[in-house]
Amino acid sequence: MEHLHFRQFPAGINAIVAISCYSGYNQEDSVIMNQSSIDRGFFRSLFFRSYRDEEKKMGTLVKEDFGRPDRASTMGMRHGSYEKLDDDGLAPPGTRVSGEDVIIGKTTPISQDEAQGQSSRYTRRDHSMSLRHSETGMVDQVLLTTNADGLRFVKVRVRSVRIPQIRDKFSSRHGQKGTVGMTYTQEDMPWTIEGVTPDIIVNPHAIPSRMTIGQLIERTWEKKEMRLLLQMSRKALHKCGYQMRGFERMYNGHTGRPLTAMIFLGPTYNQRLKHMVDNKIHSRGRGPVQILTRQPAEGRSRDGGLRFGEMERDCMIAHGAANFLKERLFDQSEAYRVHVCETCGLIAIANLKKNSFECRGWKNKTDIVQVHIPYACKQLFQELMSMAIAPRMLTKGLKSAKGRKPLTAMIFLGPTYYQRLKHMVDDKIHSRGRGPVQILTRQPAEGRSRDGGLRFGEMERDCMIAHGAANFLKERLFDQSDAYRVHVCESCGLIAIANLKKNSFECRGCKNKTDIVQVHIPYACKLLFQELMSMAIAPRMLTKDLKSAKGRNPTTSYVRNLSLTFNVSGSPFYIQYTFITCPNHVVLPSSYLSIPCLSNSTSSFYATTSYKRGSSMFPSRQIVKRLRVPAIDRERLLLEWHSPDCKSCEMDNLRCGFKNKASIKVKCFGDEPV
């Protein structure tokens, strides 16, 4: 990094990055970028391109020279502008240039043999170098020196400012690269309660697939501004007022409403890569073609055509776009006109200036038709004819060139040595109805040697989906593969424990033994669920309205978010209560105090003064909290006065009471106590 001067010229910037799905424009490897940040100079960079040229000797006397070409005496001048050149043929530093502007002027003397006829007034030929047609910029530096042969050598460097735009590529230092899929102004970006808007929004699905966990740790460390361990960073974030895992509550920039999920937000060092759309964008209407095949040249540097390959061709065939296919592959590529003899089908000789045509095989000069074929097809016919194979184009009934009878196909007959290879159908034929399965996944084994099943892959699956064969697809991928039966709790959605011999079922999550349903899933899906549960992730199968295993409430707001706090400092009387919740179908004794304001349609809320009584309830109960509640139980009230007491108050005809509402100290009052 020291040799590349990364400290003086860094390749990136610390950006505020959010991991979220937002508007759908950051799918796959794309990201959403803040257009307002870009307008403020976010990720602006300088792009340099050098153009070099040198003088060359063409013989003993002819030598190329740098200079500004003169249109009156120079032939072959380019379409670009020569106005940016000085007299020495070089564009000076600080000159703004655009596509096809000439930046290096160079000419060559014309030989005596060439300077004849119409070109007699020209004395030189243009060999100048122009800027690339898709680029603009400013001349940064010009270097003029000599090479080993004593001839002048020049290098011109052009500088351009590159502003981030859609399709430019960026990456974190942990390899999480992505292209810009959309840019939003600051008012359309999500924002936190502090008014912070992210510069970049990354898709959350990129983290588990790419496994770039380092950037998450970097974002957490930079957010708390100290390099501590991850466990200590949580405490530091929480101490500074942040969420312990670095999440933020954000609001939708389009609607202003809070987002349903917490967003992981923080600074991350992102780099701008060299893959920019300005260097890759390319289109053309007309341009150079290959000399041999007359097809458009290949590559952006040669101003070539866009490749229309086999997959594009098959796609157009599937859509039935015959005219468009003919236009792309024939009319706009290598259309060629030939003249064919109607009698024998061979290509005839044509002289269009004299309007004369002749077939050398049939000696025909009248029955000649014009046919349009690809130029590569014409070359193929000529190559086959050089091998004594005469391809014929059928325009109507063909006749033989020798007997002048209707032409029939000639059969090429002769002895040839043939070998039998080891690839025989008896060694490859394979089918099975039932057979061995893999121990882990219970899917059919692979391979003919293991008597395995026939592979039904992704292409076959997509084909069946395209044909709408849903039942056949289910039969192949599920019924005949790894169908498995599980029993699911209808209340919480977890897989229950089943004893089919005793016909007993139980859900360990909510202790349910009755509301159990049978579900058929792939055995691999069951393995996935078990693996997720080993990672403390509980996947649930929704069979009807899903309830929580704790409290059976979809939100469990009153169970998880309940914070019962009482101010017991103002009274000396309190009772230790145990707050519990249980399903509505459970009948409790009358000694349990019902709390209707915390109950709902599926579960009830109770309070009891005995911990043992609360803990010995039915298995479906759940203890929510134990609190000291200010109350008076007249049956078990035991009141003891400590110093100071109110004995002197009664003797003096005064009233005894608390000093204030927030104290348990007493005093004597002449009137009603405060």
XYZ file of C-alpha atoms in Angstrom:
674
model
C 0.000 0.000 0.000
C 2.931 2.327 0.574
C 4.201 1.821 -2.981
C 0.728 2.522 -4.381
C 0.425 5.686 -2.230
C -2.902 4.585 -0.795
C -2.555 6.994 2.103
C -2.243 10.006 -0.217
C -4.624 8.684 -2.909
C -7.093 6.330 -1.227
C -9.377 4.163 -3.320
C -12.411 4.546 -1.080
C -14.257 6.466 1.588
C -15.994 5.794 4.903
C -19.648 5.583 3.907
C -22.764 5.142 6.030
C -24.026 1.742 4.897
C -27.406 0.205 5.719
C -28.265 -3.461 5.203
C -31.873 -3.544 4.065
C -34.290 -4.423 1.259
C -35.557 -1.114 -0.090
C -37.751 -0.643 -3.192
C -36.365 -3.740 -4.919
C -33.530 -2.010 -6.790
C -30.776 -3.619 -4.693
C -31.469 -7.230 -5.614
C -28.668 -9.718 -6.202
C -25.336 -7.834 -6.155
C -26.714 -4.342 -6.761
C -26.783 -1.505 -4.236
C -28.781 1.698 -3.824
C -26.778 4.923 -3.528
C -27.688 8.356 -2.190
C -27.836 10.792 -5.131
C -27.544 13.793 -2.800
C -24.274 12.384 -1.450
C -23.057 11.946 -5.027
C -23.917 15.573 -5.785
C -21.860 16.600 -2.746
C -18.807 14.790 -4.153
C -19.340 11.279 -2.821
C -16.930 8.833 -4.526
C -15.836 11.253 -7.238
C -12.602 10.082 -8.796
C -10.088 11.013 -11.463
C -9.580 8.778 -14.467
C -6.371 9.036 -16.487
C -5.719 7.605 -19.940
C -2.417 7.966 -21.762
C -2.018 8.177 -25.536
C 1.423 7.589 -26.995
C 2.917 7.858 -30.447
C 6.361 8.118 -32.008
C 7.983 9.068 -35.279
C 8.998 6.198 -37.542
C 11.230 5.899 -40.572
C 9.609 4.498 -43.696
C 12.632 3.767 -45.839
C 15.828 5.763 -46.043
C 14.367 9.200 -46.743
C 10.713 9.108 -45.732
C 10.075 9.934 -42.077
C 6.940 10.673 -40.083
C 6.703 14.139 -38.516
C 4.661 15.602 -35.668
C 2.766 18.683 -36.736
C -0.612 20.197 -37.414
C -1.924 18.753 -40.705
C -3.001 21.123 -43.460
C -6.238 20.132 -45.191
C -5.092 21.674 -48.475
C -2.033 19.422 -48.810
C -2.868 16.395 -46.609
C -4.964 13.453 -47.710
C -6.886 10.990 -45.518
C -7.726 13.449 -42.754
C -10.066 12.308 -39.982
C -13.572 13.481 -39.188
C -12.537 14.860 -35.798
C -11.520 18.414 -34.937
C -7.908 19.572 -35.435
C -8.506 22.950 -33.778
C -7.117 21.819 -30.388
C -3.606 21.253 -31.817
C -0.716 23.692 -31.615
C 1.775 24.152 -34.428
C 3.895 21.305 -33.034
C 0.956 18.926 -33.493
C 0.237 18.433 -29.775
C -2.743 19.533 -27.672
C -1.451 21.795 -24.851
C -2.156 20.960 -21.177
C -5.446 22.350 -19.890
C -7.262 21.908 -23.199
C -10.720 20.379 -22.913
C -11.193 17.602 -25.460
C -14.141 15.395 -26.351
C -14.831 12.345 -28.492
C -12.761 12.033 -31.700
C -10.871 15.308 -31.138
C -7.332 14.966 -32.499
C -4.749 15.272 -29.709
C -1.585 14.155 -31.574
C -1.040 15.364 -35.146
C 1.300 13.351 -37.364
C 1.810 13.231 -41.135
C 3.841 11.164 -43.599
C 5.231 12.284 -46.997
C 3.561 10.697 -50.029
C 5.813 8.734 -52.398
C 6.178 9.707 -56.062
C 4.250 6.662 -57.258
C 1.324 7.506 -55.022
C 1.264 11.245 -55.869
C -0.432 10.851 -59.278
C -3.822 11.534 -60.769
C -6.342 13.101 -58.436
C -3.957 13.002 -55.487
C -1.276 15.055 -57.212
C -2.158 18.128 -55.144
C -1.544 16.221 -51.880
C 1.991 15.976 -50.520
C 1.377 14.282 -47.167
C -0.844 11.617 -45.599
C -2.513 11.991 -42.205
C -1.579 9.554 -39.395
C -2.925 11.565 -36.443
C -4.257 10.084 -33.196
C -7.636 11.127 -31.817
C -9.389 10.718 -28.495
C -11.684 7.750 -28.015
C -15.144 8.588 -29.281
C -16.844 7.714 -25.959
C -14.576 9.779 -23.698
C -14.244 13.422 -22.695
C -11.767 15.168 -20.445
C -8.912 17.601 -20.182
C -5.305 17.281 -21.294
C -3.383 16.803 -18.050
C 0.261 16.432 -19.145
C 2.259 16.253 -22.374
C 5.639 14.524 -22.480
C 7.857 15.034 -25.547
C 11.206 13.234 -25.707
C 13.317 11.072 -28.033
C 13.700 7.330 -28.248
C 16.845 5.240 -28.706
C 16.926 5.975 -32.462
C 16.854 9.724 -31.919
C 13.275 10.060 -33.160
C 10.711 12.041 -31.226
C 8.409 10.239 -28.838
C 5.282 11.815 -27.298
C 2.878 10.812 -24.540
C -0.326 12.741 -23.804
C -2.293 12.069 -20.605
C -5.992 12.987 -20.524
C -7.772 13.505 -17.193
C -11.508 13.104 -16.669
C -13.697 13.341 -13.563
C -15.833 10.272 -13.033
C -19.061 10.749 -11.062
C -20.755 7.592 -9.726
C -23.746 6.501 -11.764
C -25.923 3.464 -12.270
C -23.927 0.303 -13.168
C -20.652 1.508 -11.603
C -19.087 -1.074 -9.298
C -18.104 -0.644 -5.657
C -16.800 -2.980 -2.978
C -15.993 -3.157 0.700
C -12.563 -4.242 1.880
C -13.980 -7.686 2.597
C -14.888 -8.517 -1.012
C -18.568 -7.528 -0.869
C -18.760 -6.031 -4.342
C -21.864 -4.717 -6.046
C -23.034 -2.432 -8.822
C -25.265 0.606 -8.408
C -28.824 -0.411 -9.242
C -30.567 2.863 -8.400
C -29.812 6.307 -6.981
C -32.302 8.124 -4.734
C -32.209 11.684 -3.492
C -31.820 12.210 0.234
C -35.536 12.805 0.826
C -36.357 9.413 -0.722
C -33.785 7.494 1.319
C -34.693 5.950 4.696
C -33.676 7.990 7.736
C -33.171 7.395 11.435
C -34.741 9.278 14.313
C -31.523 11.324 14.475
C -31.904 12.351 10.815
C -29.079 10.141 9.499
C -29.601 8.835 5.955
C -27.391 6.058 4.568
C -25.086 6.624 1.625
C -25.355 3.010 0.443
C -28.052 0.364 0.969
C -26.860 -3.243 0.603
C -29.130 -6.259 0.201
C -29.185 -8.383 3.397
C -29.153 -11.603 1.355
C -25.585 -10.792 0.300
C -24.207 -11.446 3.789
C -25.028 -15.167 4.295
C -24.282 -16.105 0.676
C -20.962 -14.252 0.416
C -20.127 -14.862 4.100
C -18.444 -11.460 4.426
C -18.807 -11.287 8.202
C -15.764 -9.033 8.505
C -17.642 -5.975 7.290
C -20.310 -6.498 9.966
C -17.634 -6.486 12.648
C -15.981 -3.473 11.030
C -19.276 -1.606 10.985
C -19.898 -2.415 14.658
C -16.396 -1.374 15.711
C -16.510 1.875 13.767
C -19.914 2.687 15.190
C -18.678 2.553 18.776
C -15.351 4.237 17.836
C -13.136 1.825 19.711
C -11.556 -1.547 18.955
C -12.885 -3.815 21.671
C -14.093 -7.371 21.601
C -17.559 -8.028 20.228
C -19.064 -8.662 23.659
C -17.579 -5.431 24.977
C -18.736 -3.556 21.878
C -22.348 -4.377 22.675
C -22.013 -2.827 26.095
C -20.233 0.186 24.657
C -22.955 0.720 22.043
C -25.683 0.354 24.651
C -23.901 2.726 26.994
C -23.716 5.368 24.247
C -27.445 5.073 23.572
C -27.304 2.698 20.589
C -28.932 -0.661 20.190
C -26.628 -3.422 21.431
C -26.266 -5.088 18.013
C -25.955 -1.891 15.999
C -29.550 -1.792 14.708
C -31.479 1.427 14.165
C -35.153 2.258 13.885
C -35.561 3.835 10.438
C -38.403 5.481 8.533
C -39.419 5.016 4.904
C -38.344 7.958 2.761
C -41.311 7.555 0.396
C -44.117 7.253 2.960
C -42.597 8.584 6.184
C -43.791 5.545 8.102
C -41.457 3.464 10.284
C -39.950 0.397 8.666
C -41.196 -2.857 10.133
C -37.699 -4.220 10.760
C -34.717 -2.812 12.594
C -31.955 -1.804 10.154
C -28.265 -2.531 10.712
C -26.595 0.814 10.037
C -23.051 2.031 10.443
C -19.925 3.379 8.744
C -17.972 1.044 6.472
C -14.940 1.707 4.290
C -16.014 1.176 0.682
C -13.805 1.255 -2.394
C -14.565 2.320 -5.936
C -13.447 -0.273 -8.461
C -12.166 0.356 -11.965
C -15.260 -1.242 -13.513
C -17.179 1.847 -14.632
C -20.025 2.037 -17.092
C -18.314 4.791 -19.096
C -15.536 2.327 -19.947
C -17.946 -0.435 -20.979
C -20.904 1.240 -22.636
C -20.931 0.565 -26.365
C -23.310 0.792 -29.291
C -22.991 1.241 -33.033
C -25.114 1.592 -36.133
C -22.445 1.032 -38.787
C -18.780 0.267 -38.480
C -15.833 -1.839 -39.609
C -16.284 -5.430 -40.770
C -13.925 -8.386 -41.007
C -12.178 -8.724 -44.344
C -12.638 -12.490 -44.639
C -16.250 -13.024 -43.573
C -17.589 -9.445 -43.960
C -19.244 -9.791 -40.570
C -19.035 -6.920 -38.029
C -15.772 -6.730 -36.135
C -15.629 -7.962 -32.531
C -14.842 -5.957 -29.443
C -15.493 -2.477 -28.128
C -11.959 -1.317 -28.912
C -12.501 -2.099 -32.618
C -15.920 -0.397 -32.648
C -17.365 -3.839 -33.268
C -20.943 -4.989 -33.277
C -22.850 -6.405 -30.330
C -22.688 -10.184 -30.225
C -25.943 -11.975 -31.020
C -25.091 -15.491 -29.888
C -26.753 -18.871 -29.697
C -28.771 -18.157 -26.562
C -30.170 -14.951 -28.045
C -30.984 -16.783 -31.255
C -32.825 -19.557 -29.404
C -34.734 -16.977 -27.385
C -35.943 -15.239 -30.537
C -36.927 -18.591 -32.058
C -38.918 -19.428 -28.908
C -40.743 -16.100 -29.186
C -41.446 -16.651 -32.870
C -39.774 -13.369 -33.891
C -38.724 -14.598 -37.338
C -38.467 -11.186 -38.995
C -36.371 -9.761 -36.169
C -34.122 -12.832 -36.266
C -33.600 -12.431 -40.021
C -32.829 -8.745 -39.573
C -30.201 -9.342 -36.860
C -28.461 -12.392 -38.295
C -28.720 -11.583 -41.982
C -29.786 -8.099 -43.069
C -27.669 -6.228 -40.492
C -24.747 -8.648 -40.573
C -23.473 -10.139 -43.842
C -26.184 -10.056 -46.464
C -24.769 -10.923 -49.910
C -26.283 -11.209 -53.394
C -25.420 -14.061 -55.767
C -26.811 -15.153 -59.133
C -27.810 -18.804 -59.451
C -28.503 -20.904 -62.514
C -32.090 -22.180 -62.415
C -31.147 -25.293 -64.358
C -28.253 -26.746 -62.340
C -28.347 -24.707 -59.136
C -24.695 -23.598 -59.260
C -23.525 -20.033 -58.719
C -23.263 -18.223 -62.049
C -20.753 -15.576 -63.122
C -22.281 -12.109 -63.181
C -21.054 -8.868 -64.755
C -23.402 -6.222 -63.421
C -21.867 -3.382 -65.444
C -22.553 -5.177 -68.728
C -25.657 -6.903 -67.336
C -24.381 -10.290 -68.512
C -24.676 -13.620 -66.688
C -23.374 -17.096 -67.489
C -23.408 -20.518 -65.850
C -20.163 -22.347 -66.628
C -21.611 -25.793 -65.825
C -24.744 -25.621 -67.997
C -23.575 -22.868 -70.388
C -26.782 -21.089 -69.550
C -27.026 -17.317 -70.030
C -30.732 -16.676 -69.646
C -32.288 -18.669 -66.786
C -30.378 -16.870 -64.034
C -32.036 -15.749 -60.782
C -30.807 -13.526 -57.990
C -30.548 -15.064 -54.496
C -29.623 -13.401 -51.177
C -27.475 -15.540 -48.857
C -25.015 -14.829 -46.021
C -21.514 -14.083 -47.222
C -20.168 -16.872 -45.001
C -22.505 -19.295 -46.823
C -21.064 -18.182 -50.158
C -17.555 -18.828 -48.805
C -18.615 -22.272 -47.580
C -19.920 -23.154 -51.040
C -16.657 -22.053 -52.644
C -14.604 -24.067 -50.138
C -16.704 -27.169 -50.791
C -16.298 -26.710 -54.532
C -12.529 -26.674 -54.048
C -12.954 -30.164 -52.516
C -14.911 -31.420 -55.589
C -18.238 -31.098 -53.767
C -20.747 -28.980 -55.657
C -23.523 -27.575 -53.434
C -26.574 -26.538 -55.435
C -29.308 -24.048 -54.577
C -32.729 -25.340 -55.568
C -34.821 -22.645 -57.220
C -37.005 -25.029 -59.290
C -36.649 -28.508 -60.831
C -32.915 -29.260 -61.326
C -31.408 -31.018 -64.329
C -28.087 -32.708 -64.838
C -25.367 -30.684 -66.516
C -24.288 -33.729 -68.576
C -27.391 -35.715 -69.555
C -29.852 -32.839 -69.289
C -32.205 -35.132 -67.399
C -33.900 -34.446 -64.078
C -31.159 -34.551 -61.467
C -31.257 -37.211 -58.763
C -28.997 -37.463 -55.750
C -25.622 -39.087 -56.366
C -24.438 -41.545 -53.726
C -20.813 -41.492 -52.660
C -19.846 -45.162 -52.287
C -16.572 -46.755 -51.243
C -14.791 -48.882 -48.627
C -13.896 -47.260 -45.288
C -12.243 -48.787 -42.191
C -14.556 -48.499 -39.152
C -13.937 -49.318 -35.464
C -16.336 -50.317 -32.722
C -15.921 -48.248 -29.595
C -16.543 -49.312 -26.013
C -19.626 -47.111 -25.660
C -22.418 -49.682 -25.924
C -26.021 -49.301 -24.914
C -25.981 -52.454 -22.773
C -23.393 -50.794 -20.533
C -25.388 -47.592 -20.170
C -29.037 -48.561 -20.052
C -30.474 -48.057 -16.587
C -33.847 -47.787 -14.915
C -35.268 -48.499 -11.492
C -38.540 -48.450 -9.607
C -37.220 -48.729 -6.060
C -33.707 -48.947 -4.754
C -31.165 -47.781 -2.180
C -31.342 -44.310 -0.694
C -28.768 -42.101 0.983
C -28.566 -42.531 4.742
C -28.425 -38.829 5.558
C -31.052 -37.316 3.248
C -33.088 -40.450 2.384
C -33.003 -39.386 -1.243
C -32.268 -41.947 -3.996
C -28.611 -42.817 -4.426
C -26.659 -41.418 -7.375
C -25.074 -43.331 -10.228
C -25.813 -46.450 -12.242
C -23.268 -48.509 -10.308
C -25.206 -47.887 -7.062
C -28.568 -48.638 -8.711
C -29.342 -44.978 -8.153
C -32.223 -42.915 -9.397
C -32.254 -40.879 -12.575
C -31.265 -37.289 -11.932
C -34.098 -34.761 -12.154
C -32.106 -31.512 -12.193
C -32.781 -27.812 -12.393
C -33.311 -27.743 -16.162
C -35.864 -30.559 -15.976
C -37.590 -28.809 -13.080
C -37.794 -25.516 -14.985
C -39.142 -27.346 -18.027
C -41.954 -28.894 -15.985
C -42.746 -25.527 -14.407
C -42.926 -23.959 -17.873
C -45.361 -26.686 -18.978
C -47.444 -26.255 -15.820
C -47.090 -29.944 -14.872
C -47.416 -29.335 -11.136
C -48.641 -32.824 -10.177
C -45.885 -34.541 -12.149
C -43.310 -32.203 -10.595
C -44.589 -33.013 -7.091
C -44.482 -36.722 -7.893
C -40.872 -36.617 -9.122
C -39.354 -34.264 -6.555
C -41.384 -35.284 -3.515
C -43.520 -38.428 -3.636
C -40.879 -40.558 -5.391
C -37.893 -38.940 -3.682
C -37.874 -38.185 0.064
C -41.443 -37.722 1.272
C -41.591 -37.650 5.069
C -44.385 -37.321 7.637
C -44.082 -35.036 10.651
C -46.540 -33.928 13.325
C -46.828 -30.193 13.917
C -48.312 -28.302 16.824
C -51.149 -26.094 15.621
C -50.551 -23.583 18.404
C -46.862 -22.751 17.976
C -45.940 -24.364 14.639
C -43.041 -26.429 15.999
C -42.507 -30.120 15.233
C -44.095 -32.211 17.982
C -42.879 -35.507 19.430
C -44.986 -38.413 18.204
C -45.270 -41.968 19.513
C -47.325 -43.710 16.840
C -47.469 -47.027 18.732
C -49.093 -45.406 21.750
C -50.871 -42.802 19.614
C -49.516 -40.022 21.835
C -48.266 -36.619 20.727
C -46.713 -33.745 22.629
C -45.269 -30.353 21.749
C -42.310 -29.541 23.970
C -42.684 -25.825 23.260
C -46.203 -25.177 24.549
C -46.901 -28.552 26.249
C -49.773 -29.152 23.856
C -50.982 -32.747 23.482
C -54.213 -32.337 21.540
C -53.926 -29.762 18.739
C -51.459 -31.769 16.634
C -51.716 -32.118 12.840
C -49.869 -34.317 10.369
C -47.816 -32.598 7.643
C -45.893 -34.129 4.716
C -42.571 -32.440 3.918
C -39.314 -33.503 2.205
C -36.946 -35.261 4.558
C -34.234 -32.760 3.586
C -36.564 -29.991 4.805
C -36.895 -31.745 8.158
C -33.091 -31.964 8.388
C -32.846 -28.252 7.604
C -35.318 -27.414 10.380
C -33.345 -29.483 12.884
C -30.089 -27.823 11.877
C -31.640 -24.377 12.253
C -32.972 -25.279 15.700
C -29.461 -26.296 16.738
C -28.486 -22.697 15.873
C -31.260 -21.287 18.120
C -33.447 -20.522 15.079
C -36.933 -22.018 15.387
C -38.678 -22.418 11.998
C -42.447 -22.771 12.347
C -44.961 -24.362 9.966
C -48.157 -22.349 9.745
C -51.193 -24.657 9.727
C -53.715 -22.083 10.970
C -53.525 -18.845 12.980
C -50.116 -19.222 14.593
C -49.874 -18.647 18.338
C -46.878 -18.204 20.542
C -45.609 -21.105 22.611
C -45.377 -18.658 25.499
C -48.756 -17.115 26.139
C -50.257 -18.121 22.759
C -50.433 -14.554 21.572
C -49.202 -13.701 18.047
C -47.331 -10.672 19.314
C -46.744 -11.674 22.970
C -46.591 -7.963 23.623
C -48.021 -8.188 27.116
C -45.756 -11.135 27.985
C -42.419 -9.949 26.656
C -42.881 -6.209 26.961
C -44.645 -6.201 30.359
C -42.815 -4.018 32.825
C -44.876 -3.927 36.037
C -43.263 -1.430 38.365
C -44.876 0.106 41.411
C -43.762 2.818 43.773
C -43.822 1.021 47.144
C -41.878 3.698 48.977
C -45.047 5.525 50.033
C -46.672 2.672 51.964
C -45.436 0.216 54.588
C -47.928 -2.407 53.351
C -46.998 -4.721 50.477
C -47.592 -8.293 49.351
C -45.331 -10.548 47.220
C -47.400 -11.449 44.132
C -46.583 -13.932 41.350
C -48.054 -12.956 37.961
C -48.832 -15.866 35.633
C -50.552 -16.507 32.293
C -52.286 -19.623 30.973
C -54.709 -20.640 28.181
C -58.396 -19.823 28.551
C -59.473 -23.462 28.672
C -57.545 -24.034 31.909
C -59.828 -23.702 34.965
C -58.124 -22.201 38.034
C -59.319 -22.061 41.650
C -61.054 -18.942 42.893
C -58.010 -18.058 45.001
C -56.261 -16.839 41.848
C -56.951 -13.175 41.177
C -57.911 -12.503 37.536
C -56.512 -9.407 35.764
C -58.883 -8.699 32.821
C -56.927 -5.726 31.440
C -53.979 -7.986 30.603
C -56.029 -10.933 29.272
C -57.099 -11.523 25.675
C -59.126 -13.972 23.579
C -56.616 -16.824 23.853
C -55.044 -16.534 27.303
C -55.793 -15.143 30.750
C -53.666 -13.242 33.234
C -53.699 -14.085 36.968
C -51.941 -13.152 40.205
C -51.288 -15.308 43.259
C -49.682 -14.600 46.626
C -48.120 -18.036 46.939
C -45.076 -18.889 44.835
C -45.562 -22.598 45.451
C -49.142 -22.352 44.294
C -48.062 -20.546 41.130
C -45.307 -23.044 40.377
C -47.459 -26.141 40.909
C -50.004 -25.219 38.278
C -50.705 -26.969 35.029
C -47.737 -27.463 32.647
C -49.180 -24.875 30.258
C -48.784 -22.031 32.750
C -46.039 -19.445 32.420
C -44.663 -17.269 35.210
C -44.307 -13.726 33.903
C -42.955 -11.770 36.875
C -42.739 -11.629 40.675
C -43.304 -8.232 42.269
C -43.841 -6.564 45.625
C -47.202 -4.834 45.166
C -48.596 -2.215 47.603
C -51.803 -3.793 48.907
C -53.642 -4.724 52.107
C -54.578 -8.342 52.786
C -56.889 -7.989 55.795
C -56.635 -11.684 56.644
C -52.847 -11.701 56.912
C -52.085 -8.056 57.705
C -49.495 -7.640 60.447
C -48.829 -3.994 61.309
C -45.849 -3.091 63.471
C -44.944 0.491 64.369
C -41.364 1.485 64.873
C -39.850 4.676 66.220
C -41.140 7.337 65.827
C -44.726 6.316 66.686
C -48.027 8.135 67.183
C -48.610 7.506 70.873
C -48.247 11.186 71.810
C -50.626 12.266 69.043
C -53.677 10.604 70.588
C -52.833 12.026 74.004
C -52.669 15.556 72.574
C -55.854 15.132 70.518
C -53.843 15.209 67.287
C -54.021 13.002 64.228
C -51.261 10.638 63.118
C -50.231 10.373 59.451
C -47.403 10.114 56.922
C -45.202 13.139 56.405
C -45.693 13.002 52.616
C -46.726 10.608 49.886
C -43.174 9.499 49.138
C -42.154 8.643 52.710
C -43.018 6.071 55.383
C -42.154 8.403 58.247
C -45.055 9.606 60.421
C -45.816 12.780 62.334
C -48.641 14.416 64.313
C -51.026 16.760 62.516
C -53.453 19.263 63.984
C -55.847 18.844 61.082
C -56.275 16.293 58.300
C -52.927 14.653 57.412
C -51.331 15.555 54.119
